[in-house]
Amino acid sequence: MKIHEYQAKTLLRAAGVPVPEGIVCKSADEVAAAFETLGGDLAVVKSQIHAGGRGKGRFKEHPDQAGVVLVRSAAEAKQNAERMLGSTLVTIQTGAEGKQVNTLFVEQGLKIARELYLGIVVDREVGGPVLIMSSEGGMEIEEVAHNHPEKILTEPFDLSAGLFPYQARKLAYALGFDATAVRSAEKFLPKLCKFFVDNDCSMTEINPLVLTEDSQLLALDAKVSFDENALFRHKNLVELRDLSEEDPSEVRAAAAGLSYVNLDGTIGCLVNGAGLAMSTMDIIKLHGAEPANFLDVGGGANVEQVSEAFRIILSDDNVKAVLVNIFGGIMRCDVIVEALLEAYEKVGITVPLVVRLEGTNVEKARKMLDDCDRDIITATDLTDAAQKVVASLSA
Amino acid sequence: MSILVNKDTKVICQGITGKSGLFHSQKCREYAQECQPGVDVFVGGVTPGKGDTEVDGFPVFNSVGDAMAKTGANTSMVFVPPPFCADAILEAVDAGIELIIAITEGIPVMDMIKVRNAMRGSKSRLVGPNCPGVITPGVAKIGIMPGYIHTPGTIGIISKSGTLTYEAAWQLGRVGLGQSTAVGIGGDPIAGTDYIDLLEMFQNDPGTEGILVIGEIGGSAELEAADYIKSNVTKPVAGFIAGQTAPPGKRMGHAGAIISGGGGTAAEKMAGLRAVGVVVSDSPAGMGDAMKEALGK
C-alpha cells in the first residue's frame, strides 16, 4: 500500500526523522496562506499523487506547469496552485492518462549543499532489510544501478538490533561527509531504519535526501509503501489509504478477494493461481495476441467471487474475448462452470468465451458445459486454448 | 526413492482445528492411506488450548513438543492463519521437528525475516510459506495439491507456483513421466528452502533422473540456481519461467534486483538457465516436452 508524500513525512517526523516544515493544502488560498505561515522568501509547492517524477511532470490542462514548483511570494504560490489543483498531472510513472491533483504540499525553501539517494528495501538474497545509498540524488536509482553500479552503497541491517552507528558512519565516510554531517547521519540513518521495521514497510525511499548548508541531513522527498499482509497490526496506516490513487477495477477485485492487474490487451483472462495466471498471459502473447488483464481467482473461490471476476473482466471495453483457464486443485471445476453459466445469466457475456478446464471434478464440469445451450468454446490444453481464443478475435 | 517425504514421514498439522487445516489433513490422510494401506502417516494436530481433544479421529495437542512426544511425528504441516503463523513455525523449530511445511499465504515479510534469523543453525528445514506443499507420489502428500495428477516416477519438480506445478505434473503425465518428489517452495520474497537446496537433494537422490525447475519473475533465485546447476548438477534439467508478458514490476522488485546486480525479468532468467544447458520451454504448454527433450540429450 502506497501513501502520499505529506503523509509519509508526518509519520517520519513522528519517528524523529528530520523533514522540512510543510503544510497540506486543498485550495489556492490555503497555499498562499501556507507561504506566509512558513515565513521564508522561498517555498516549494508539490503535487500530491502516488506516482514519482512529479518535478519533471507537466499538466494536461497547462502544458508549461510543472508538478513541483519553487515560488518566491504568496501571490506566485497562489497562481501556481490555481493551475495545479483539479488538473491532471502526467509523469513518467502515471502513464499517458495522468493523475488528478487534489492536494498540494507547501514546504519551506532550503539551502541545499548536496543531494543524495537513500532507499530501504527487503533484499531476498540477504534475507533481511538493506539500506541503499548513492551520491546521485534525484536520479532514478535503476538508472544509476545500470550505468554506475559502483556508486551504489548497500548496508544490510538486523531487524531487531537496527542499524548501528558504525554502519551509518561507514556510509557517511564513503559518501565523503564532513564531521558534522557524519554526526547527523549517525542519528538520521538508524531512525529511518527503525521506522522501516516498526511500520512493516515494503519500501522507504528518500530521493533526494539532502545535506543542508549547515551539514544536516533532511528528507526532502519521501516515498513509503507498506506490506499489505502486515496492515492488520497497523490500523493507523490503513486510514492513510487513498483509493482514488488506485485502479478502480483493482480496488473492486481486492474487495472481492481477487488478485487483478489491468493491462492493455484484448483478451480477458480468468485463471486460478498466480503462476498459472502469468503463464496464461504468456501463452496468449506467444500466439500473437495481448492479454487484457492478470486475474487470479485464488485457491478456494466461490460462485459469487467468480461472477464478480467476470463482471470486472467484462467491464473493460478493450476485452474482445475471454479465456478461462482453471487447473482445479482445491478449486473445483464444476464451481467454475456454475459461475460461468450464472455470469451468462446475470452479467451477459457477449464476447467469445474459451474455457480450458483440468483437475478436480473436471468430468462433471465438462458435462455441464456440453449440456448447456451457451456458445462456449472448449479447449483441451493450454496451446489449444490460446489458439482458439486468438482465432476468435478475427472470427 | 524421493526427497523430504518418504515412508518414515509422520505428520502433524499445526492449525488442525481450522477449516483449511482439517480439510487438507483429511485429504492428505486419504491419499496416504491409498498409498500405504494400514500405515498411519497423518498422526494428529496442534491447536493451543484444544489439547486432549480429537477432531475427526486426529488427536489434538496443545504444543508441537507434546504432539511429537506422543505420536513420534517428524514433520509438521502448517495451516495457522498469517498473524500467528511465524510464531507457530518457531514453535516447531524450537521443538526440533525435522521438516516444517508452511502452506499459509500472507505472512508479513518482517515475520519471515525473524523466522529466518531464528532458524540459523537449527536442524529443522522449512519449506514455504505460501506454497502448495510437498508430494512424493505413491507415498504421501503434505499440502494442498490434488494427489491424482501426480504419478510415481523419476522426475523431481521444484516450483514457486501452485497451480502451475499441477499443470507441470499433468504435462509430465501426458508424456509418460512420473515424479520422485514435487516441491513447491512458494512465491514469497523470504522462503525457508530455495532452488539450490532442492537441486542438491535431487542431484543426490538415486530415485531422481531429471529435474524440472519452474520459476517466475522477481528476485534472482533462478539465476543463482543456474550457477549452481553449472557446477554441481549432472542430471538433465528442464525449466520454465512464468511472467514473460508481465508489466514492469513495482519498484520494490527492482530495488531488490539492483542489489543483486540486475536480474528479475523472465527473459534474463530463461537466458541464464539456457546458458548452463537447461532445456527451457518458451511456452507454459511445453514443460513436459522440455523435460523429455532434456532426458533424451
XYZ file of C-alpha atoms in Angstrom, chain B residues 68-284:
217
model
C 5.972 -35.138 18.816
C 6.434 -36.919 22.132
C 3.113 -38.736 21.876
C 2.923 -39.503 18.140
C 6.537 -39.731 17.008
C 5.865 -37.111 14.319
C 8.880 -35.772 12.429
C 7.077 -33.373 10.091
C 4.627 -30.517 10.561
C 2.195 -29.137 8.003
C 1.306 -25.559 8.989
C -2.122 -24.029 8.310
C -2.044 -21.389 11.055
C -3.515 -18.003 9.970
C -0.965 -15.362 8.855
C -0.847 -13.187 12.016
C 0.144 -16.194 14.156
C 1.980 -18.314 11.609
C 5.551 -17.158 12.252
C 5.043 -17.992 15.930
C 3.762 -21.449 15.012
C 6.764 -22.108 12.760
C 9.145 -21.000 15.517
C 7.421 -23.298 17.997
C 8.003 -26.208 15.628
C 11.671 -25.202 15.227
C 12.070 -24.999 18.998
C 10.552 -28.460 19.394
C 13.208 -29.748 16.988
C 10.951 -31.208 14.328
C 12.820 -32.202 11.149
C 10.597 -30.756 8.444
C 8.117 -27.860 8.524
C 5.900 -27.290 5.505
C 4.099 -23.929 5.749
C 1.117 -23.626 3.422
C -0.211 -20.333 4.874
C -0.361 -17.392 2.467
C 0.019 -13.769 3.565
C 2.612 -13.851 6.357
C 4.190 -10.388 6.869
C 7.690 -10.192 5.396
C 9.171 -8.915 8.686
C 7.810 -12.005 10.454
C 9.521 -14.264 7.942
C 12.814 -12.413 8.405
C 12.527 -13.158 12.147
C 11.851 -16.813 11.378
C 14.800 -16.981 9.031
C 17.097 -15.400 11.613
C 15.861 -17.725 14.363
C 16.384 -20.781 12.164
C 20.098 -20.120 11.602
C 21.947 -23.121 12.920
C 18.775 -25.079 13.598
C 18.400 -28.621 12.282
C 14.822 -28.076 11.142
C 14.055 -27.413 7.491
C 11.250 -25.075 6.438
C 9.513 -25.381 3.063
C 7.348 -22.381 2.117
C 5.452 -20.411 3.263
C 2.754 -19.621 0.697
C 3.353 -22.892 -1.111
C 1.302 -25.920 -2.219
C 3.488 -28.293 -0.192
C 5.458 -31.440 -0.981
C 4.312 -34.689 -2.595
C 6.145 -37.937 -3.079
C 3.659 -39.717 -5.356
C 2.744 -43.178 -4.174
C 3.936 -42.416 -0.639
C 2.347 -39.273 0.817
C 1.375 -35.724 0.056
C 1.748 -32.891 2.557
C -0.120 -29.902 1.236
C -2.981 -28.795 -0.941
C -2.128 -30.307 -4.332
C -4.563 -32.794 -5.907
C -2.940 -36.197 -5.438
C -4.290 -37.882 -8.535
C -2.468 -35.683 -11.087
C 0.846 -36.983 -9.785
C 2.238 -40.389 -10.695
C 5.249 -42.111 -9.138
C 8.360 -41.760 -11.252
C 11.803 -40.248 -11.546
C 11.354 -36.516 -12.166
C 11.904 -34.002 -9.385
C 9.851 -30.809 -9.623
C 10.853 -27.537 -7.934
C 8.373 -24.679 -8.313
C 7.435 -21.285 -6.901
C 3.854 -21.668 -8.074
C 0.922 -23.851 -7.030
C -1.387 -24.416 -9.978
C 1.482 -24.133 -12.432
C 3.054 -27.111 -10.657
C -0.184 -29.059 -11.178
C -0.036 -28.091 -14.847
C 3.572 -29.317 -14.981
C 2.777 -32.648 -13.291
C -0.161 -33.137 -15.649
C 2.034 -32.422 -18.691
C 4.700 -34.815 -17.401
C 1.993 -37.452 -17.028
C 0.960 -36.911 -20.639
C 4.474 -37.681 -21.877
C 4.738 -40.686 -19.573
C 6.936 -39.184 -16.873
C 6.130 -39.573 -13.179
C 7.696 -37.715 -10.272
C 10.052 -38.751 -7.495
C 9.014 -35.720 -5.433
C 7.380 -32.386 -6.314
C 8.191 -29.432 -4.067
C 6.507 -26.030 -4.004
C 8.943 -23.538 -2.498
C 6.405 -20.689 -2.507
C 6.386 -17.273 -4.082
C 7.174 -15.104 -1.033
C 10.331 -12.983 -1.001
C 11.657 -14.787 2.081
C 11.292 -18.556 1.942
C 12.714 -21.406 4.007
C 14.008 -23.590 1.198
C 15.360 -22.413 -2.143
C 16.115 -23.920 -5.532
C 19.710 -24.673 -4.620
C 18.789 -26.681 -1.501
C 16.469 -28.837 -3.576
C 18.752 -29.151 -6.604
C 21.350 -30.591 -4.239
C 18.827 -33.053 -2.755
C 17.558 -34.178 -6.152
C 21.113 -34.497 -7.513
C 21.929 -36.798 -4.580
C 18.676 -38.771 -4.744
C 19.183 -42.065 -6.608
C 15.453 -42.138 -7.392
C 15.585 -38.908 -9.398
C 16.754 -38.953 -13.032
C 15.757 -35.478 -14.178
C 14.726 -32.155 -12.617
C 12.078 -29.669 -13.731
C 12.629 -26.126 -12.428
C 9.661 -23.755 -12.609
C 10.339 -20.117 -11.799
C 8.786 -16.704 -12.205
C 9.725 -13.038 -12.440
C 11.194 -11.139 -9.480
C 14.378 -11.631 -7.490
C 17.287 -13.624 -8.852
C 16.895 -17.082 -7.300
C 16.580 -18.773 -10.705
C 19.882 -17.242 -11.842
C 21.612 -18.460 -8.686
C 20.076 -21.856 -9.408
C 21.606 -21.686 -12.895
C 25.035 -21.012 -11.382
C 24.600 -23.956 -9.059
C 23.457 -26.250 -11.867
C 26.521 -25.337 -13.914
C 28.991 -26.665 -11.369
C 27.007 -29.171 -9.320
C 24.167 -30.817 -11.222
C 24.894 -33.608 -13.692
C 21.287 -34.777 -14.101
C 19.194 -33.401 -17.007
C 17.313 -30.223 -16.108
C 14.346 -28.598 -17.866
C 12.730 -25.310 -16.970
C 10.051 -22.707 -17.463
C 9.779 -19.095 -16.258
C 6.326 -17.541 -15.848
C 5.739 -13.848 -16.439
C 7.319 -13.135 -19.831
C 4.494 -10.676 -20.521
C 4.137 -9.253 -17.014
C 4.360 -5.440 -16.970
C 7.487 -3.911 -15.431
C 7.302 -4.770 -11.740
C 6.761 -2.436 -8.858
C 9.821 -0.594 -7.729
C 10.237 -2.874 -4.757
C 11.120 -5.752 -7.046
C 13.517 -3.557 -8.967
C 15.319 -2.351 -5.887
C 15.811 -5.941 -4.743
C 17.245 -6.799 -8.120
C 19.610 -3.816 -8.072
C 21.367 -5.138 -5.023
C 21.976 -8.464 -6.681
C 23.358 -6.692 -9.756
C 20.417 -6.970 -12.134
C 18.138 -9.888 -12.883
C 14.443 -10.346 -12.337
C 12.922 -10.474 -15.807
C 11.742 -13.707 -17.398
C 13.992 -13.174 -20.421
C 17.119 -12.873 -18.270
C 16.257 -15.937 -16.228
C 15.481 -18.027 -19.298
C 18.777 -16.986 -20.893
C 20.632 -17.708 -17.649
C 19.209 -21.227 -17.426
C 19.767 -21.962 -21.134
C 23.387 -20.845 -20.805
C 24.065 -23.738 -18.404
C 22.364 -26.351 -20.582
C 18.860 -26.332 -19.122
C 16.147 -27.047 -21.722
C 13.824 -24.070 -21.229
C 10.347 -24.051 -22.711
C 9.118 -20.726 -24.116
C 5.548 -21.874 -23.737
C 3.894 -22.953 -20.494
